[in-house]
Short mmCIF file of C-alpha atoms (C1' of nucleotides) in Angstrom, two decimals:
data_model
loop_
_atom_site.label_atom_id
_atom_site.label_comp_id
_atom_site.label_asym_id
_atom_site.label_seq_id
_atom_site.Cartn_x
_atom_site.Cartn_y
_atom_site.Cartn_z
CA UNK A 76 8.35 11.81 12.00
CA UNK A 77 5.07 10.40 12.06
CA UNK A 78 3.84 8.72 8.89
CA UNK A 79 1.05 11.31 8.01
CA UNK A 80 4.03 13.51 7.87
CA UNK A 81 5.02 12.15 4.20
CA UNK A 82 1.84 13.83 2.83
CA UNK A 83 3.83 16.86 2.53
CA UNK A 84 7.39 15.92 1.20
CA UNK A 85 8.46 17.64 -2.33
CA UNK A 86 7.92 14.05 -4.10
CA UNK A 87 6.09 12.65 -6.45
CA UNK A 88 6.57 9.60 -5.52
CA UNK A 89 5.67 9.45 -1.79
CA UNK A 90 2.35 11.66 -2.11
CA UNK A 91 0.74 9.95 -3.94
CA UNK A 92 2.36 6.44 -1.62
CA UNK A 93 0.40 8.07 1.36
CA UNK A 94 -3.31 8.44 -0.34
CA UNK A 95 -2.42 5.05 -2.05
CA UNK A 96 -0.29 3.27 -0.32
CA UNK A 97 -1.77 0.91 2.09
CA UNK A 98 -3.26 -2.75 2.40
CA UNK A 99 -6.57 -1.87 0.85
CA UNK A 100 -6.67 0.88 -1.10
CA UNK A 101 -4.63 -0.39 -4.41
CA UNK A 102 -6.86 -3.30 -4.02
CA UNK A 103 -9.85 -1.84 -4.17
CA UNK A 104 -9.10 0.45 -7.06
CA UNK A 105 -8.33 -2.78 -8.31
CA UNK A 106 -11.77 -3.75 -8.08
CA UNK A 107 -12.95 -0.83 -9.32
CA UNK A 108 -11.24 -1.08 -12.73
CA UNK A 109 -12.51 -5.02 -13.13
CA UNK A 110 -16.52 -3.15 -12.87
CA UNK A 111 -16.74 -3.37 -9.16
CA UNK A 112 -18.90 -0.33 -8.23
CA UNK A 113 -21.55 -0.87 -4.95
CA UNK A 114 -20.17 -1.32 -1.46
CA UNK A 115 -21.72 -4.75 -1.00
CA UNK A 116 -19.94 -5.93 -3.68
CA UNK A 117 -16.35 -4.67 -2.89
CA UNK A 118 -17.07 -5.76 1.10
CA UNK A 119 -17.77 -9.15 -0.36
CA UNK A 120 -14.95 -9.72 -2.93
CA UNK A 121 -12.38 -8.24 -0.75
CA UNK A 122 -12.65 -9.25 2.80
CA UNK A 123 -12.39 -6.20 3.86
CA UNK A 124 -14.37 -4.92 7.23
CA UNK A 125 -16.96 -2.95 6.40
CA UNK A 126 -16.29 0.15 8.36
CA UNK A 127 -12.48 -0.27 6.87
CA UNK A 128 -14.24 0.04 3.23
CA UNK A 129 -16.40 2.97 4.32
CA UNK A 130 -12.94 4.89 5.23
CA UNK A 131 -11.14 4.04 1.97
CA UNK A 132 -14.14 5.06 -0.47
CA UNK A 133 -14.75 7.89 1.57
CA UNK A 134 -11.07 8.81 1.29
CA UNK A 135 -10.94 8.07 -2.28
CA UNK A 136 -13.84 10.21 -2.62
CA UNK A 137 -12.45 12.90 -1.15
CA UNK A 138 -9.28 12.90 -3.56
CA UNK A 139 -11.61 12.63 -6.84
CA UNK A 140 -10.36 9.51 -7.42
CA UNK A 141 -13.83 8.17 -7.15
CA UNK A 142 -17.59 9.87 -7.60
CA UNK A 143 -20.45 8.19 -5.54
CA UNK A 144 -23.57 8.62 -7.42
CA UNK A 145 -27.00 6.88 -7.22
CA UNK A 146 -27.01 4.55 -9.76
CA UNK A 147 -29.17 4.98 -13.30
CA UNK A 148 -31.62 2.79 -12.20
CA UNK A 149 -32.23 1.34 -8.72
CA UNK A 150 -31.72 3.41 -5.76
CA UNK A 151 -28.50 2.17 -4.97
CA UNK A 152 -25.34 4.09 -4.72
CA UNK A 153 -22.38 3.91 -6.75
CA UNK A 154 -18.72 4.40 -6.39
CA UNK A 155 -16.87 4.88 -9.85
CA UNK A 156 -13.33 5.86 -11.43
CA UNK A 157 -13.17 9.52 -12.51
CA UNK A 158 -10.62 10.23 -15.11
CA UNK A 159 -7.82 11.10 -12.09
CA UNK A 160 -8.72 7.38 -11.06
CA UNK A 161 -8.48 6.02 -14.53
CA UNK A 162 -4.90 7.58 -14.90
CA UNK A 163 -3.98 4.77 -11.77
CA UNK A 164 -4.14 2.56 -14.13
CA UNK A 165 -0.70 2.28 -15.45
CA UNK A 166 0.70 1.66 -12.05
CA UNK A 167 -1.65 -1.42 -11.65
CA UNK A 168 -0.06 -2.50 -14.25
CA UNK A 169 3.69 -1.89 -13.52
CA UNK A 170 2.84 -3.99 -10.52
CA UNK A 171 1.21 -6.88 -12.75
CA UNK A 172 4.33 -6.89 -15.42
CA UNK A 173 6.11 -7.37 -12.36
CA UNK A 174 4.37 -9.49 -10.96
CA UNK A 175 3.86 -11.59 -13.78
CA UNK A 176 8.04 -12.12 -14.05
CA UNK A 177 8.21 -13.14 -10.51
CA UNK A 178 5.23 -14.20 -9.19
CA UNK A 179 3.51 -16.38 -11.68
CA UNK A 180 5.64 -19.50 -11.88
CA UNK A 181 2.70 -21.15 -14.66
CA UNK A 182 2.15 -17.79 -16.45
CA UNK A 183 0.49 -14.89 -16.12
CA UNK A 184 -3.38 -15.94 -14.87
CA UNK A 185 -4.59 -13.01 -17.09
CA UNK A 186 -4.17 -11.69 -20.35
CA UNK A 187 -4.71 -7.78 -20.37
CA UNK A 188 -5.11 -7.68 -24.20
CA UNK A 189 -5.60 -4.48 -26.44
CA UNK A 190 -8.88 -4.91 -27.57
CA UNK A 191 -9.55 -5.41 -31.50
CA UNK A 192 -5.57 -6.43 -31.58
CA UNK A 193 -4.05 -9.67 -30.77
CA UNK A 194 -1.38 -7.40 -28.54
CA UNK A 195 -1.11 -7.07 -24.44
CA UNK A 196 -0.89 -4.07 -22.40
CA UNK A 197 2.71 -3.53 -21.08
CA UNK A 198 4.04 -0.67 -18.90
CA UNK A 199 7.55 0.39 -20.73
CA UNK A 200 9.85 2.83 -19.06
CA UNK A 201 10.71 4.96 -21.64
CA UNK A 202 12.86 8.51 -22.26
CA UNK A 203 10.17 11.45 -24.01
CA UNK A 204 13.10 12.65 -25.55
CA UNK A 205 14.96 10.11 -27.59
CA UNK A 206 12.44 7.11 -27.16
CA UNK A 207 14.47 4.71 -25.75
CA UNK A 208 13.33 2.27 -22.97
CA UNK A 209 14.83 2.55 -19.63
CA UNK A 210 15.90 1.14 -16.59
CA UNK A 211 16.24 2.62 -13.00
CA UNK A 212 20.12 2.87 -13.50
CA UNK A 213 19.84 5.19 -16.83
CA UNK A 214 18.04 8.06 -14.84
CA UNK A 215 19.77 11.29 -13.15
CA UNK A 216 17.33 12.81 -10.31
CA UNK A 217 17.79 16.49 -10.88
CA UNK A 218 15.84 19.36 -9.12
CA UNK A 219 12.51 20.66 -11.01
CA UNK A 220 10.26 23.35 -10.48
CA UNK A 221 8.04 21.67 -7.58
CA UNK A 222 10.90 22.03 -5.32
CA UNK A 223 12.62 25.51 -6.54
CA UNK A 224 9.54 26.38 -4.49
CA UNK A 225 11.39 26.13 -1.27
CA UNK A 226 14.19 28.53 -2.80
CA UNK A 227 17.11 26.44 -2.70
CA UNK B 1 -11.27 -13.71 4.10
CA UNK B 2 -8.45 -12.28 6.44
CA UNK B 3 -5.47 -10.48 4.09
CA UNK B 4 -2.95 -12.53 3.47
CA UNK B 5 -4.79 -14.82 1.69
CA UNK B 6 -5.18 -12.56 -1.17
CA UNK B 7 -1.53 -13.91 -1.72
CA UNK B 8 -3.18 -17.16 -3.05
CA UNK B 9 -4.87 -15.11 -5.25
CA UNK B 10 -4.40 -16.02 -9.19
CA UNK B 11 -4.11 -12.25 -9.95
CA UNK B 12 -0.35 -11.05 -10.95
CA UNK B 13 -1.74 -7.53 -9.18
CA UNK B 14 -3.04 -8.93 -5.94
CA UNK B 15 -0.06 -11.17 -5.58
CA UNK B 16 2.81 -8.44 -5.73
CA UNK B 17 0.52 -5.93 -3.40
CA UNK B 18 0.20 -8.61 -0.65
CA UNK B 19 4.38 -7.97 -0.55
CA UNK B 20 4.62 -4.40 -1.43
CA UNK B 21 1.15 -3.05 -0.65
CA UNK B 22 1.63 -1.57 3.04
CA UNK B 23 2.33 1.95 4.07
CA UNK B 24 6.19 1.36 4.51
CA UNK B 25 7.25 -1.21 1.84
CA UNK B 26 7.79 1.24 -1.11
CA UNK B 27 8.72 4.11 0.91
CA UNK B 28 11.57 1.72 2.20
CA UNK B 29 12.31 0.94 -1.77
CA UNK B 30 11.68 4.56 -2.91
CA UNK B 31 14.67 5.16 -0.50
CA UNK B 32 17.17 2.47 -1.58
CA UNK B 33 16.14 3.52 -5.26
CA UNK B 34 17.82 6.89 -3.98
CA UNK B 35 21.13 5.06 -2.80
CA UNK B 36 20.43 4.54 0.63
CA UNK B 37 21.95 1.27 2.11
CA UNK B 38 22.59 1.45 5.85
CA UNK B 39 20.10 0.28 8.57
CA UNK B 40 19.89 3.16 10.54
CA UNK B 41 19.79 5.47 7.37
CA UNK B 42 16.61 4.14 6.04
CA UNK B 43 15.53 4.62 10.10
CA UNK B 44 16.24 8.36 10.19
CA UNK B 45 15.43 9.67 6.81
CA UNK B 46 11.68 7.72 6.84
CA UNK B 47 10.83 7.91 10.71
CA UNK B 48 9.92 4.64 11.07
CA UNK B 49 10.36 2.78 14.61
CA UNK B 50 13.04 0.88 14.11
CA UNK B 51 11.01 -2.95 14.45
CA UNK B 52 9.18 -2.16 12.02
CA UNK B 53 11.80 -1.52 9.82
CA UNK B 54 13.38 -4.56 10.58
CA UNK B 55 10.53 -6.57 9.70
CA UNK B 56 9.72 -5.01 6.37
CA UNK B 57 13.45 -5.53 5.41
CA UNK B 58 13.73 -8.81 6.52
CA UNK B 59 10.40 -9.67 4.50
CA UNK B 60 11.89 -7.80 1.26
CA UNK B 61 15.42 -10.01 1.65
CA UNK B 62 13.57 -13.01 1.89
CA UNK B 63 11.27 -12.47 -1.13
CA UNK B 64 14.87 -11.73 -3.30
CA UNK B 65 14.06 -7.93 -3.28
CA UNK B 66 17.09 -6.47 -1.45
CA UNK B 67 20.43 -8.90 -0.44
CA UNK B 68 21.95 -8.02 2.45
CA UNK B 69 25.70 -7.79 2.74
CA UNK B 70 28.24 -6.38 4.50
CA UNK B 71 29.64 -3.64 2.74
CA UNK B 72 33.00 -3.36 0.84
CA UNK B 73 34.73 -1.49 3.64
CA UNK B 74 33.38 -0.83 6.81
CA UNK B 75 31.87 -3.61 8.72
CA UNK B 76 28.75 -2.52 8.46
CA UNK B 77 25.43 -4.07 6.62
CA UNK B 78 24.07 -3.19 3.81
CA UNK B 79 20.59 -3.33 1.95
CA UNK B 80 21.03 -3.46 -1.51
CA UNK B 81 18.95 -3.74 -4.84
CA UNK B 82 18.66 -6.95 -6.54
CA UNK B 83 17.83 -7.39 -10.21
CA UNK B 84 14.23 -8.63 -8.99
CA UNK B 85 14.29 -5.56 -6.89
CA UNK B 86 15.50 -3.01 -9.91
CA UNK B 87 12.38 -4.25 -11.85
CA UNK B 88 10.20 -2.75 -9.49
CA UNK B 89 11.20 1.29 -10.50
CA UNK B 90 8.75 1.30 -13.31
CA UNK B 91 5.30 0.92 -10.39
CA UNK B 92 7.46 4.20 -8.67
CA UNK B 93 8.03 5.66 -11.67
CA UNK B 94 3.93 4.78 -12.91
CA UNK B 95 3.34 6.85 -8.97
CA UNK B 96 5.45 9.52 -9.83
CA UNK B 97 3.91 9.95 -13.18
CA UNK B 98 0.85 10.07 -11.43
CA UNK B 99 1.91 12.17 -8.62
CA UNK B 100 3.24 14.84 -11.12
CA UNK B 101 0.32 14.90 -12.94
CA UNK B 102 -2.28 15.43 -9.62
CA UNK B 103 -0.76 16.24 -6.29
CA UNK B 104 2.37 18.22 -7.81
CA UNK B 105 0.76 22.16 -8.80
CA UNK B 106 3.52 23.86 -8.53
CA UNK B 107 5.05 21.49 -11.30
CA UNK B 108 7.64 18.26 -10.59
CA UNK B 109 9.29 18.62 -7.56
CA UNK B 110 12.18 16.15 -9.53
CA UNK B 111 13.28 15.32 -12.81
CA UNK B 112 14.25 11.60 -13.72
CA UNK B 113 16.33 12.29 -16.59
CA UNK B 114 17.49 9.99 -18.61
CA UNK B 115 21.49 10.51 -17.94
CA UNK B 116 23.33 11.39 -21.25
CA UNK B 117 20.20 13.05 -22.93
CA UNK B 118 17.43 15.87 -22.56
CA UNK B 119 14.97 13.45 -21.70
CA UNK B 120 12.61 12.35 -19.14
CA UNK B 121 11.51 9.33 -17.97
CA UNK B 122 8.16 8.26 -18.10
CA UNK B 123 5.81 5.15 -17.95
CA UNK B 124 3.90 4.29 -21.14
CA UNK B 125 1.31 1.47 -21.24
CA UNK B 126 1.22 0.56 -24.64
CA UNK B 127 0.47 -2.78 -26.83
CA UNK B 128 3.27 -5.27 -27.25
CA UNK B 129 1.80 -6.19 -30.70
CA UNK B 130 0.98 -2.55 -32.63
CA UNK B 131 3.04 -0.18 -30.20
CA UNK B 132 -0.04 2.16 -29.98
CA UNK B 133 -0.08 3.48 -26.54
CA UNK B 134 -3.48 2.48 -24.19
CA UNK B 135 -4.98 3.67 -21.31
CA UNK B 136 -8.24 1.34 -18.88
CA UNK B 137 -10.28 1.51 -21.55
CA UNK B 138 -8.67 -0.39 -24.30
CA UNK B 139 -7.93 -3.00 -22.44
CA UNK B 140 -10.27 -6.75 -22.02
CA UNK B 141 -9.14 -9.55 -19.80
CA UNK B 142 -8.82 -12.97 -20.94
CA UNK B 143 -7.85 -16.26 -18.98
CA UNK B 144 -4.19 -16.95 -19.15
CA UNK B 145 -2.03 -19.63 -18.56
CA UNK B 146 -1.80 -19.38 -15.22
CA UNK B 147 -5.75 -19.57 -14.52
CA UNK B 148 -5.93 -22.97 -16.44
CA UNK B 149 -3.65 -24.49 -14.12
CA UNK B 150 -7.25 -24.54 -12.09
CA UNK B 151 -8.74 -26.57 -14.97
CA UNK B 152 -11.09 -23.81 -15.81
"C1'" DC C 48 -51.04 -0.72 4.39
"C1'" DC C 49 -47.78 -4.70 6.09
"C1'" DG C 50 -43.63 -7.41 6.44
"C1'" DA C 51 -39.49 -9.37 4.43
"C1'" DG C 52 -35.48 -8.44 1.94
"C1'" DT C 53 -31.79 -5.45 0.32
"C1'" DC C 54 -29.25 -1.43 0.33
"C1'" DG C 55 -25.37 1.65 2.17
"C1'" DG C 56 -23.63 2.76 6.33
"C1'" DT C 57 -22.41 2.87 11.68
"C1'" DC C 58 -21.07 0.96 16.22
"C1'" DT C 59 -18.59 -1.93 19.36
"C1'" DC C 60 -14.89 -4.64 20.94
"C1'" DA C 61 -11.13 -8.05 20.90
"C1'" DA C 62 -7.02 -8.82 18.33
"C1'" DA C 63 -3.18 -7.29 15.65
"C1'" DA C 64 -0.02 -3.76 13.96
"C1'" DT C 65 2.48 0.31 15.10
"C1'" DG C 66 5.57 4.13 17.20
"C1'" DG C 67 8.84 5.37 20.52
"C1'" DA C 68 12.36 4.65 23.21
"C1'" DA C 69 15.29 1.95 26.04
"C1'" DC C 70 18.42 -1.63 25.67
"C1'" DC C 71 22.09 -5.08 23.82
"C1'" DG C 72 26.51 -7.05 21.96
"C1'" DA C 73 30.08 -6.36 18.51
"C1'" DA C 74 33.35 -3.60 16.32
"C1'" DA C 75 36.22 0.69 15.69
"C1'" DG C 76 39.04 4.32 17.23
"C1'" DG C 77 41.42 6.68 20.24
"C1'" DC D 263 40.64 0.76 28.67
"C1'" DC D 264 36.61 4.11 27.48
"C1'" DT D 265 33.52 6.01 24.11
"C1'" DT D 266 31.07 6.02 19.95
"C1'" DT D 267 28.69 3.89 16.30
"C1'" DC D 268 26.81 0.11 14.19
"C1'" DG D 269 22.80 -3.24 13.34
"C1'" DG D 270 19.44 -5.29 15.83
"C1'" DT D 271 16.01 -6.63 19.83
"C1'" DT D 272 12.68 -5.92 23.50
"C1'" DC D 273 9.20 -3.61 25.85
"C1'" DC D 274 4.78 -1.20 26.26
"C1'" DA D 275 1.17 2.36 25.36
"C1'" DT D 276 -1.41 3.77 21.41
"C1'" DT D 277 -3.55 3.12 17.00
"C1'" DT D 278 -5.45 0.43 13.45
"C1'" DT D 279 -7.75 -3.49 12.12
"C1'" DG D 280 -11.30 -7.45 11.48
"C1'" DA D 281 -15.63 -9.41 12.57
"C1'" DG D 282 -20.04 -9.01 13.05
"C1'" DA D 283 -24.11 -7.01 15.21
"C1'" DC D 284 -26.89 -3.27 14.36
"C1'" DC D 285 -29.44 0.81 12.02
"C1'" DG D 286 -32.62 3.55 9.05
"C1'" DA D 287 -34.11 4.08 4.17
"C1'" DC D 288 -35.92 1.99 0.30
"C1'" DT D 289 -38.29 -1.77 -2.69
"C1'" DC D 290 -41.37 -5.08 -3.72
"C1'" DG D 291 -45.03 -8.53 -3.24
"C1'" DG D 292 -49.20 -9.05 -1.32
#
DNA sequence: CCGAGTCGGTCTCAAAATGGAACCGAAAGG
DNA sequence: CCTTTCGGTTCCATTTTGAGACCGACTCGG
């Protein structure tokens, strides 16, 4: 099996892993959230190769997880989140929370703070049912709908 | 800038992708989330070549995110979860979320029920100080602690 | 109009990462 | 013994990548 091949496993998990899931991409969205928007500016910031950067916006494009649009003033194009790439958010920030506990021996270099409160942003794994936080050994995998597809 | 040195980056995002931000990395943990151990498991069920997969477990046992041990009977190895490694289900679970929500029409192709209970699992971001959940938008960066190491 | 600068974007090529498959030694089981 | 299975290594052709030169369109000052 080829790694292309993932695209089109019954999981929620790997799909999206094979649009987002390599060196750059996460990064750049990255960028995107902190107000990067013109392709000078992410080729600069990241150290990415140019025609690398054309490949990921273009592919990022192409999923609706970004819109290129000339910019409101100045001729200049733009690449910026749509609501799809908005909802990435929250797994930036799993990977900061993490990376916060293990990462950042003098504490965490950034403060993601809920503006107008004196609280911080925090992913919590939670059950929509009965409200209680969770951890990877409370959940059950059980078959859903996506995969009664196949007929099984 | 050539990638790795986005590892010395002060950013508690850029840090963690530098380890788990290639095409195989969270495949690999997506799989030992699901109970798979055994070297040439992970080999057959994600088609990797078998170096690579070497290399990207090697790399996760020596950042703390699997041990590897031989198992309780059988003389065989084993790749298993540490508690650094267990912390990092809430970024698949923050994919998933995603995943279900864009690339999954024909509706969840799993649940991730919390065992015991009707629920579901799912990632919230919320604030740690009023509980109200957030999305991008309510959210403003400030300098932490581990910025003014750097004297800012 | 001219020429310099900036913009997003493409092309080329050497270097690095990857996939695939053969190969290895150790252990297990007959 | 012999065979199978295990984790793991080595090899090489192919693919992906990084670096930077290059391109045409546009802007702005003169």
């Amino acid at each position: 099996m080829r790694y292309e091949e993932h695209a089109d496993e019954f999981c929620s998990i790997t799909r999206p892993l094979v649009v987002l899931g390599d060196r750059w991409t996460l990064l750049i969205l990255k960028h995107s959230f902190a107000g990067v928007r013109r392709f000078n500016a992410f080729a600069s910031s990241l150290g990415i190769s140019r025609s690398r950067l054309q490949n990921r916006l273009d592919r990022l494009v192409e999923h609706g997880i970004l819109v290129k649009q000339k910019a409101d003033q100045g001729a200049h194009e733009e690449y910026r989140l749509t609501e799809k790439g908005l909802d990435i958010y929250p797994v930036l920030m799993a990977l900061r929370d993490w990376g916060d506990t293990y990462m950042a021996p003098d504490g965490p270099p950034v403060h993601y703070r809920h503006h107008d409160c004196t609280g911080e942003a925090h992913v919590r794994l939670e059950c929509d049912h009965c409200r209680q936080p969770m951890t990877a050994r409370d959940v059950t995998p059980e078959v859903g709908p996506g995969l009664a597809v196949l007929g099984l």
